[in-house]
PDB file of C-alpha atoms in Angstrom:
ATOM      1  CA  UNK A   1       0.260   0.005   0.003  1.00 85.00           C
ATOM      2  CA  UNK A   2       2.423   2.553   0.723  1.00 86.00           C
ATOM      3  CA  UNK A   3       4.546   1.128  -2.388  1.00 90.00           C
ATOM      4  CA  UNK A   4       1.432   1.887  -4.317  1.00 89.00           C
ATOM      5  CA  UNK A   5       0.790   5.703  -2.557  1.00 86.00           C
ATOM      6  CA  UNK A   6       4.212   6.733  -3.337  1.00 88.00           C
ATOM      7  CA  UNK A   7       3.845   5.884  -6.613  1.00 91.00           C
ATOM      8  CA  UNK A   8       0.564   7.583  -7.699  1.00 90.00           C
ATOM      9  CA  UNK A   9       2.444  10.333  -6.255  1.00 88.00           C
ATOM     10  CA  UNK A  10       5.259  10.283  -8.204  1.00 91.00           C
ATOM     11  CA  UNK A  11       3.396  10.399 -10.814  1.00 92.00           C
ATOM     12  CA  UNK A  12       0.817  13.084 -10.107  1.00 89.00           C
ATOM     13  CA  UNK A  13       3.933  15.495  -9.295  1.00 88.00           C
ATOM     14  CA  UNK A  14       5.123  14.177 -13.047  1.00 90.00           C
ATOM     15  CA  UNK A  15       2.079  15.327 -14.874  1.00 89.00           C
ATOM     16  CA  UNK A  16       2.156  18.462 -12.643  1.00 86.00           C
ATOM     17  CA  UNK A  17       5.600  19.036 -13.567  1.00 87.00           C
ATOM     18  CA  UNK A  18       4.860  18.177 -17.603  1.00 88.00           C
ATOM     19  CA  UNK A  19       2.179  20.724 -17.388  1.00 85.00           C
ATOM     20  CA  UNK A  20       4.489  23.077 -15.976  1.00 84.00           C
ATOM     21  CA  UNK A  21       6.773  22.643 -18.332  1.00 84.00           C
ATOM     22  CA  UNK A  22       4.120  22.956 -21.448  1.00 84.00           C
ATOM     23  CA  UNK A  23       3.557  26.165 -20.388  1.00 82.00           C
ATOM     24  CA  UNK A  24       4.555  29.141 -22.495  1.00 83.00           C
ATOM     25  CA  UNK A  25       2.800  32.295 -21.360  1.00 81.00           C
ATOM     26  CA  UNK A  26       2.850  33.460 -17.431  1.00 75.00           C
ATOM     27  CA  UNK A  27      -0.716  34.106 -17.900  1.00 75.00           C
ATOM     28  CA  UNK A  28      -1.053  30.270 -18.454  1.00 79.00           C
ATOM     29  CA  UNK A  29      -0.147  29.752 -14.510  1.00 77.00           C
ATOM     30  CA  UNK A  30      -3.808  30.649 -13.070  1.00 73.00           C
ATOM     31  CA  UNK A  31      -5.566  28.382 -15.224  1.00 77.00           C
ATOM     32  CA  UNK A  32      -3.469  25.334 -15.093  1.00 78.00           C
ATOM     33  CA  UNK A  33      -2.837  25.790 -11.013  1.00 76.00           C
ATOM     34  CA  UNK A  34      -6.616  26.103 -10.658  1.00 76.00           C
ATOM     35  CA  UNK A  35      -7.829  23.148 -13.192  1.00 77.00           C
ATOM     36  CA  UNK A  36      -5.392  20.667 -13.439  1.00 78.00           C
ATOM     37  CA  UNK A  37      -2.600  20.935 -10.513  1.00 82.00           C
ATOM     38  CA  UNK A  38      -5.945  21.137  -7.595  1.00 86.00           C
ATOM     39  CA  UNK A  39      -7.111  18.094  -9.880  1.00 88.00           C
ATOM     40  CA  UNK A  40      -3.687  16.310  -9.577  1.00 88.00           C
ATOM     41  CA  UNK A  41      -3.729  17.035  -5.976  1.00 89.00           C
ATOM     42  CA  UNK A  42      -7.202  16.068  -4.736  1.00 91.00           C
ATOM     43  CA  UNK A  43      -6.549  12.536  -6.420  1.00 90.00           C
ATOM     44  CA  UNK A  44      -3.871  11.888  -4.177  1.00 90.00           C
ATOM     45  CA  UNK A  45      -6.409  12.928  -1.180  1.00 90.00           C
ATOM     46  CA  UNK A  46      -5.701  16.311  -0.375  1.00 93.00           C
ATOM     47  CA  UNK A  47      -8.857  17.938   0.392  1.00 92.00           C
ATOM     48  CA  UNK A  48      -7.967  21.090  -1.668  1.00 91.00           C
ATOM     49  CA  UNK A  49     -10.969  24.091  -2.090  1.00 89.00           C
ATOM     50  CA  UNK A  50      -8.800  26.812  -3.182  1.00 85.00           C
ATOM     51  CA  UNK A  51      -5.443  27.878  -3.926  1.00 87.00           C
ATOM     52  CA  UNK A  52      -3.322  30.971  -4.749  1.00 86.00           C
ATOM     53  CA  UNK A  53       0.395  32.071  -5.511  1.00 86.00           C
ATOM     54  CA  UNK A  54       1.860  35.021  -3.216  1.00 89.00           C
ATOM     55  CA  UNK A  55       4.084  37.573  -4.384  1.00 88.00           C
ATOM     56  CA  UNK A  56       6.282  40.256  -2.544  1.00 89.00           C
ATOM     57  CA  UNK A  57       4.388  43.878  -3.879  1.00 87.00           C
ATOM     58  CA  UNK A  58       6.478  46.987  -4.849  1.00 84.00           C
ATOM     59  CA  UNK A  59       4.512  48.338  -1.871  1.00 86.00           C
ATOM     60  CA  UNK A  60       6.251  48.148   1.330  1.00 89.00           C
ATOM     61  CA  UNK A  61       4.099  45.378   4.086  1.00 91.00           C
ATOM     62  CA  UNK A  62       2.093  44.704   0.898  1.00 89.00           C
ATOM     63  CA  UNK A  63       1.638  41.436  -1.443  1.00 89.00           C
ATOM     64  CA  UNK A  64      -0.257  40.560  -4.562  1.00 84.00           C
ATOM     65  CA  UNK A  65      -1.716  37.078  -5.650  1.00 82.00           C
ATOM     66  CA  UNK A  66      -0.683  35.637  -9.099  1.00 73.00           C
ATOM     67  CA  UNK A  67      -3.220  36.617 -10.927  1.00 62.00           C
ATOM     68  CA  UNK A  68      -1.900  40.402 -10.144  1.00 60.00           C
ATOM     69  CA  UNK A  69       1.427  39.551 -10.061  1.00 59.00           C
ATOM     70  CA  UNK A  70       1.269  39.165 -13.749  1.00 57.00           C
ATOM     71  CA  UNK A  71      -0.313  42.467 -14.536  1.00 52.00           C
ATOM     72  CA  UNK A  72       0.703  45.834 -14.976  1.00 51.00           C
ATOM     73  CA  UNK A  73       1.776  46.677 -11.948  1.00 52.00           C
ATOM     74  CA  UNK A  74      -0.971  50.108 -12.202  1.00 52.00           C
ATOM     75  CA  UNK A  75      -4.057  46.668 -11.831  1.00 61.00           C
ATOM     76  CA  UNK A  76      -2.418  45.002  -9.114  1.00 68.00           C
ATOM     77  CA  UNK A  77      -4.153  45.024  -6.277  1.00 81.00           C
ATOM     78  CA  UNK A  78      -1.946  45.272  -2.803  1.00 86.00           C
ATOM     79  CA  UNK A  79      -2.839  43.204  -0.022  1.00 88.00           C
ATOM     80  CA  UNK A  80      -1.841  43.761   3.081  1.00 91.00           C
ATOM     81  CA  UNK A  81       0.820  41.046   5.107  1.00 93.00           C
ATOM     82  CA  UNK A  82      -0.856  42.637   8.595  1.00 92.00           C
ATOM     83  CA  UNK A  83      -4.171  41.118   7.509  1.00 91.00           C
ATOM     84  CA  UNK A  84      -2.429  37.811   6.523  1.00 92.00           C
ATOM     85  CA  UNK A  85       0.070  37.372   8.981  1.00 93.00           C
ATOM     86  CA  UNK A  86       1.251  33.643   8.038  1.00 94.00           C
ATOM     87  CA  UNK A  87       2.105  34.941   4.492  1.00 95.00           C
ATOM     88  CA  UNK A  88       4.919  37.201   6.405  1.00 94.00           C
ATOM     89  CA  UNK A  89       5.679  34.072   8.855  1.00 95.00           C
ATOM     90  CA  UNK A  90       6.433  31.627   5.726  1.00 96.00           C
ATOM     91  CA  UNK A  91       8.407  34.608   3.988  1.00 95.00           C
ATOM     92  CA  UNK A  92      10.234  35.494   6.879  1.00 95.00           C
ATOM     93  CA  UNK A  93      11.344  31.556   8.394  1.00 96.00           C
ATOM     94  CA  UNK A  94      11.155  29.792   5.250  1.00 96.00           C
ATOM     95  CA  UNK A  95       9.138  27.103   6.379  1.00 97.00           C
ATOM     96  CA  UNK A  96       5.546  25.907   5.684  1.00 97.00           C
ATOM     97  CA  UNK A  97       2.864  27.177   7.876  1.00 96.00           C
ATOM     98  CA  UNK A  98      -0.481  25.414   8.842  1.00 96.00           C
ATOM     99  CA  UNK A  99      -3.585  27.523  10.148  1.00 94.00           C
ATOM    100  CA  UNK A 100      -6.940  26.405  11.928  1.00 93.00           C
ATOM    101  CA  UNK A 101      -9.903  27.766  11.669  1.00 91.00           C
ATOM    102  CA  UNK A 102      -9.898  30.288  14.639  1.00 89.00           C
ATOM    103  CA  UNK A 103      -6.979  32.574  12.520  1.00 90.00           C
ATOM    104  CA  UNK A 104      -9.252  32.386   9.269  1.00 90.00           C
ATOM    105  CA  UNK A 105     -12.079  33.816  10.962  1.00 88.00           C
ATOM    106  CA  UNK A 106      -9.377  36.567  12.588  1.00 88.00           C
ATOM    107  CA  UNK A 107      -8.686  37.370   9.260  1.00 87.00           C
ATOM    108  CA  UNK A 108     -12.217  36.947   7.695  1.00 86.00           C
ATOM    109  CA  UNK A 109     -12.048  34.116   5.117  1.00 87.00           C
ATOM    110  CA  UNK A 110     -15.117  32.447   4.877  1.00 87.00           C
ATOM    111  CA  UNK A 111     -16.713  30.525   7.847  1.00 87.00           C
ATOM    112  CA  UNK A 112     -16.965  27.517   5.496  1.00 90.00           C
ATOM    113  CA  UNK A 113     -13.015  27.650   5.096  1.00 91.00           C
ATOM    114  CA  UNK A 114     -11.531  25.423   8.005  1.00 93.00           C
ATOM    115  CA  UNK A 115      -7.663  25.120   7.255  1.00 95.00           C
ATOM    116  CA  UNK A 116      -5.148  26.603   5.096  1.00 95.00           C
ATOM    117  CA  UNK A 117      -1.159  25.539   4.644  1.00 96.00           C
ATOM    118  CA  UNK A 118       0.672  28.263   3.288  1.00 96.00           C
ATOM    119  CA  UNK A 119       4.030  27.149   1.740  1.00 97.00           C
ATOM    120  CA  UNK A 120       7.325  28.844   0.582  1.00 97.00           C
ATOM    121  CA  UNK A 121       8.015  29.359  -3.092  1.00 93.00           C
ATOM    122  CA  UNK A 122      12.257  28.592  -3.547  1.00 91.00           C
ATOM    123  CA  UNK A 123      12.898  32.073  -5.001  1.00 88.00           C
ATOM    124  CA  UNK A 124      10.217  34.123  -3.227  1.00 89.00           C
ATOM    125  CA  UNK A 125       6.232  34.163  -2.558  1.00 92.00           C
ATOM    126  CA  UNK A 126       4.484  31.301  -1.654  1.00 94.00           C
ATOM    127  CA  UNK A 127       1.658  28.847  -2.552  1.00 93.00           C
ATOM    128  CA  UNK A 128      -1.704  28.383  -0.295  1.00 93.00           C
ATOM    129  CA  UNK A 129      -3.905  26.045  -0.410  1.00 92.00           C
ATOM    130  CA  UNK A 130      -7.294  26.114   1.959  1.00 91.00           C
ATOM    131  CA  UNK A 131      -9.497  23.679   2.208  1.00 94.00           C
ATOM    132  CA  UNK A 132     -13.001  23.019   4.249  1.00 94.00           C
ATOM    133  CA  UNK A 133     -11.967  20.512   6.766  1.00 94.00           C
ATOM    134  CA  UNK A 134     -10.433  20.630   9.545  1.00 92.00           C
ATOM    135  CA  UNK A 135      -6.826  20.259   9.688  1.00 92.00           C
ATOM    136  CA  UNK A 136      -6.759  19.168   6.323  1.00 93.00           C
ATOM    137  CA  UNK A 137      -2.859  19.191   6.054  1.00 95.00           C
ATOM    138  CA  UNK A 138      -0.748  16.529   7.263  1.00 94.00           C
ATOM    139  CA  UNK A 139       2.912  15.800   7.320  1.00 95.00           C
ATOM    140  CA  UNK A 140       2.530  14.001   4.032  1.00 93.00           C
ATOM    141  CA  UNK A 141       0.355  16.328   2.597  1.00 94.00           C
ATOM    142  CA  UNK A 142       2.788  19.935   3.309  1.00 96.00           C
ATOM    143  CA  UNK A 143       5.342  17.570   2.179  1.00 94.00           C
ATOM    144  CA  UNK A 144       3.655  17.473  -1.250  1.00 93.00           C
ATOM    145  CA  UNK A 145       2.638  20.686  -1.314  1.00 94.00           C
ATOM    146  CA  UNK A 146       6.345  21.970  -0.906  1.00 95.00           C
ATOM    147  CA  UNK A 147       7.286  19.483  -3.811  1.00 93.00           C
ATOM    148  CA  UNK A 148       4.765  21.241  -6.060  1.00 90.00           C
ATOM    149  CA  UNK A 149       5.923  24.654  -4.577  1.00 91.00           C
ATOM    150  CA  UNK A 150       9.741  23.558  -5.959  1.00 91.00           C
ATOM    151  CA  UNK A 151       7.942  22.681  -9.487  1.00 87.00           C
ATOM    152  CA  UNK A 152       5.802  26.120 -10.018  1.00 85.00           C
ATOM    153  CA  UNK A 153       9.357  27.920  -8.946  1.00 84.00           C
ATOM    154  CA  UNK A 154      11.109  26.638 -10.968  1.00 85.00           C
ATOM    155  CA  UNK A 155       8.400  26.965 -13.906  1.00 82.00           C
ATOM    156  CA  UNK A 156       7.726  30.574 -13.215  1.00 80.00           C
ATOM    157  CA  UNK A 157      11.509  31.244 -13.521  1.00 79.00           C
ATOM    158  CA  UNK A 158      11.415  29.631 -16.806  1.00 81.00           C
ATOM    159  CA  UNK A 159       8.363  31.186 -17.440  1.00 75.00           C
ATOM    160  CA  UNK A 160       9.506  34.811 -16.644  1.00 77.00           C
ATOM    161  CA  UNK A 161      13.462  34.144 -18.264  1.00 77.00           C
ATOM    162  CA  UNK A 162      10.755  32.852 -21.856  1.00 79.00           C
ATOM    163  CA  UNK A 163       9.337  36.751 -21.934  1.00 80.00           C
ATOM    164  CA  UNK A 164      13.002  38.260 -21.004  1.00 77.00           C
ATOM    165  CA  UNK A 165      14.257  36.365 -24.195  1.00 80.00           C
ATOM    166  CA  UNK A 166      10.402  37.489 -25.862  1.00 78.00           C
ATOM    167  CA  UNK A 167      11.518  40.877 -25.221  1.00 80.00           C
ATOM    168  CA  UNK A 168      14.812  40.902 -25.987  1.00 78.00           C
ATOM    169  CA  UNK A 169      14.487  39.250 -29.556  1.00 80.00           C
ATOM    170  CA  UNK A 170      11.298  42.217 -30.279  1.00 80.00           C
ATOM    171  CA  UNK A 171      13.566  44.725 -29.051  1.00 74.00           C
ATOM    172  CA  UNK A 172      16.576  43.545 -31.259  1.00 81.00           C
ATOM    173  CA  UNK A 173      14.312  43.408 -34.312  1.00 78.00           C
ATOM    174  CA  UNK A 174      12.878  46.936 -33.659  1.00 81.00           C
ATOM    175  CA  UNK A 175      16.396  48.234 -33.331  1.00 82.00           C
ATOM    176  CA  UNK A 176      17.359  46.210 -37.134  1.00 76.00           C
ATOM    177  CA  UNK A 177      14.020  47.727 -38.554  1.00 77.00           C
ATOM    178  CA  UNK A 178      15.443  51.541 -37.806  1.00 76.00           C
ATOM    179  CA  UNK A 179      18.904  50.342 -38.632  1.00 82.00           C
ATOM    180  CA  UNK A 180      17.353  49.514 -42.214  1.00 79.00           C
ATOM    181  CA  UNK A 181      15.521  52.370 -42.381  1.00 77.00           C
ATOM    182  CA  UNK A 182      18.501  54.935 -41.507  1.00 79.00           C
ATOM    183  CA  UNK A 183      20.353  52.875 -44.587  1.00 78.00           C
ATOM    184  CA  UNK A 184      18.002  53.154 -46.754  1.00 78.00           C
ATOM    185  CA  UNK A 185      17.483  56.752 -45.882  1.00 78.00           C
ATOM    186  CA  UNK A 186      20.861  57.191 -45.917  1.00 78.00           C
ATOM    187  CA  UNK A 187      21.327  55.647 -49.762  1.00 83.00           C
ATOM    188  CA  UNK A 188      18.947  57.852 -51.025  1.00 79.00           C
ATOM    189  CA  UNK A 189      20.633  60.969 -49.850  1.00 68.00           C
TER     190      UNK A 189
END
């Protein structure tokens, strides 16, 4: 049974990894996170209700969610770390934190949400997962979430690199076009 469970875990993480590798744009992350990866984690018995990614904001004492992080700075909604103290705890300690109903109530979460796990993303930010079940995140679930966070961090870094390359190529194409126009104008004179 334990070997079968380990195999299921490895297969699910492999499918998540493959999905991350298949992503071509940062804008694809939210949909993949919410649809594919949640399904895989639920298949492993982790009772996930919702997921989110948090990243440091350019505004002190704030963070933005993954949806906002990939938008322009003007459209991003800053959330105060003081309202979600576990996010700051995870960022400061570099270790996962599990939250129970009482702390969620203090943060004005929905009464249905009973527990939350916040896991650091290597390189900055964190993965938040909440559940409608009390104490939903045992040690094994947190370990799996840490592995997913590692895959996500690598995937996001890769997508940022791809985006940087795209911008550099576009800039280079524009520079080449400007140079060609200059040469054509000079030849006319």
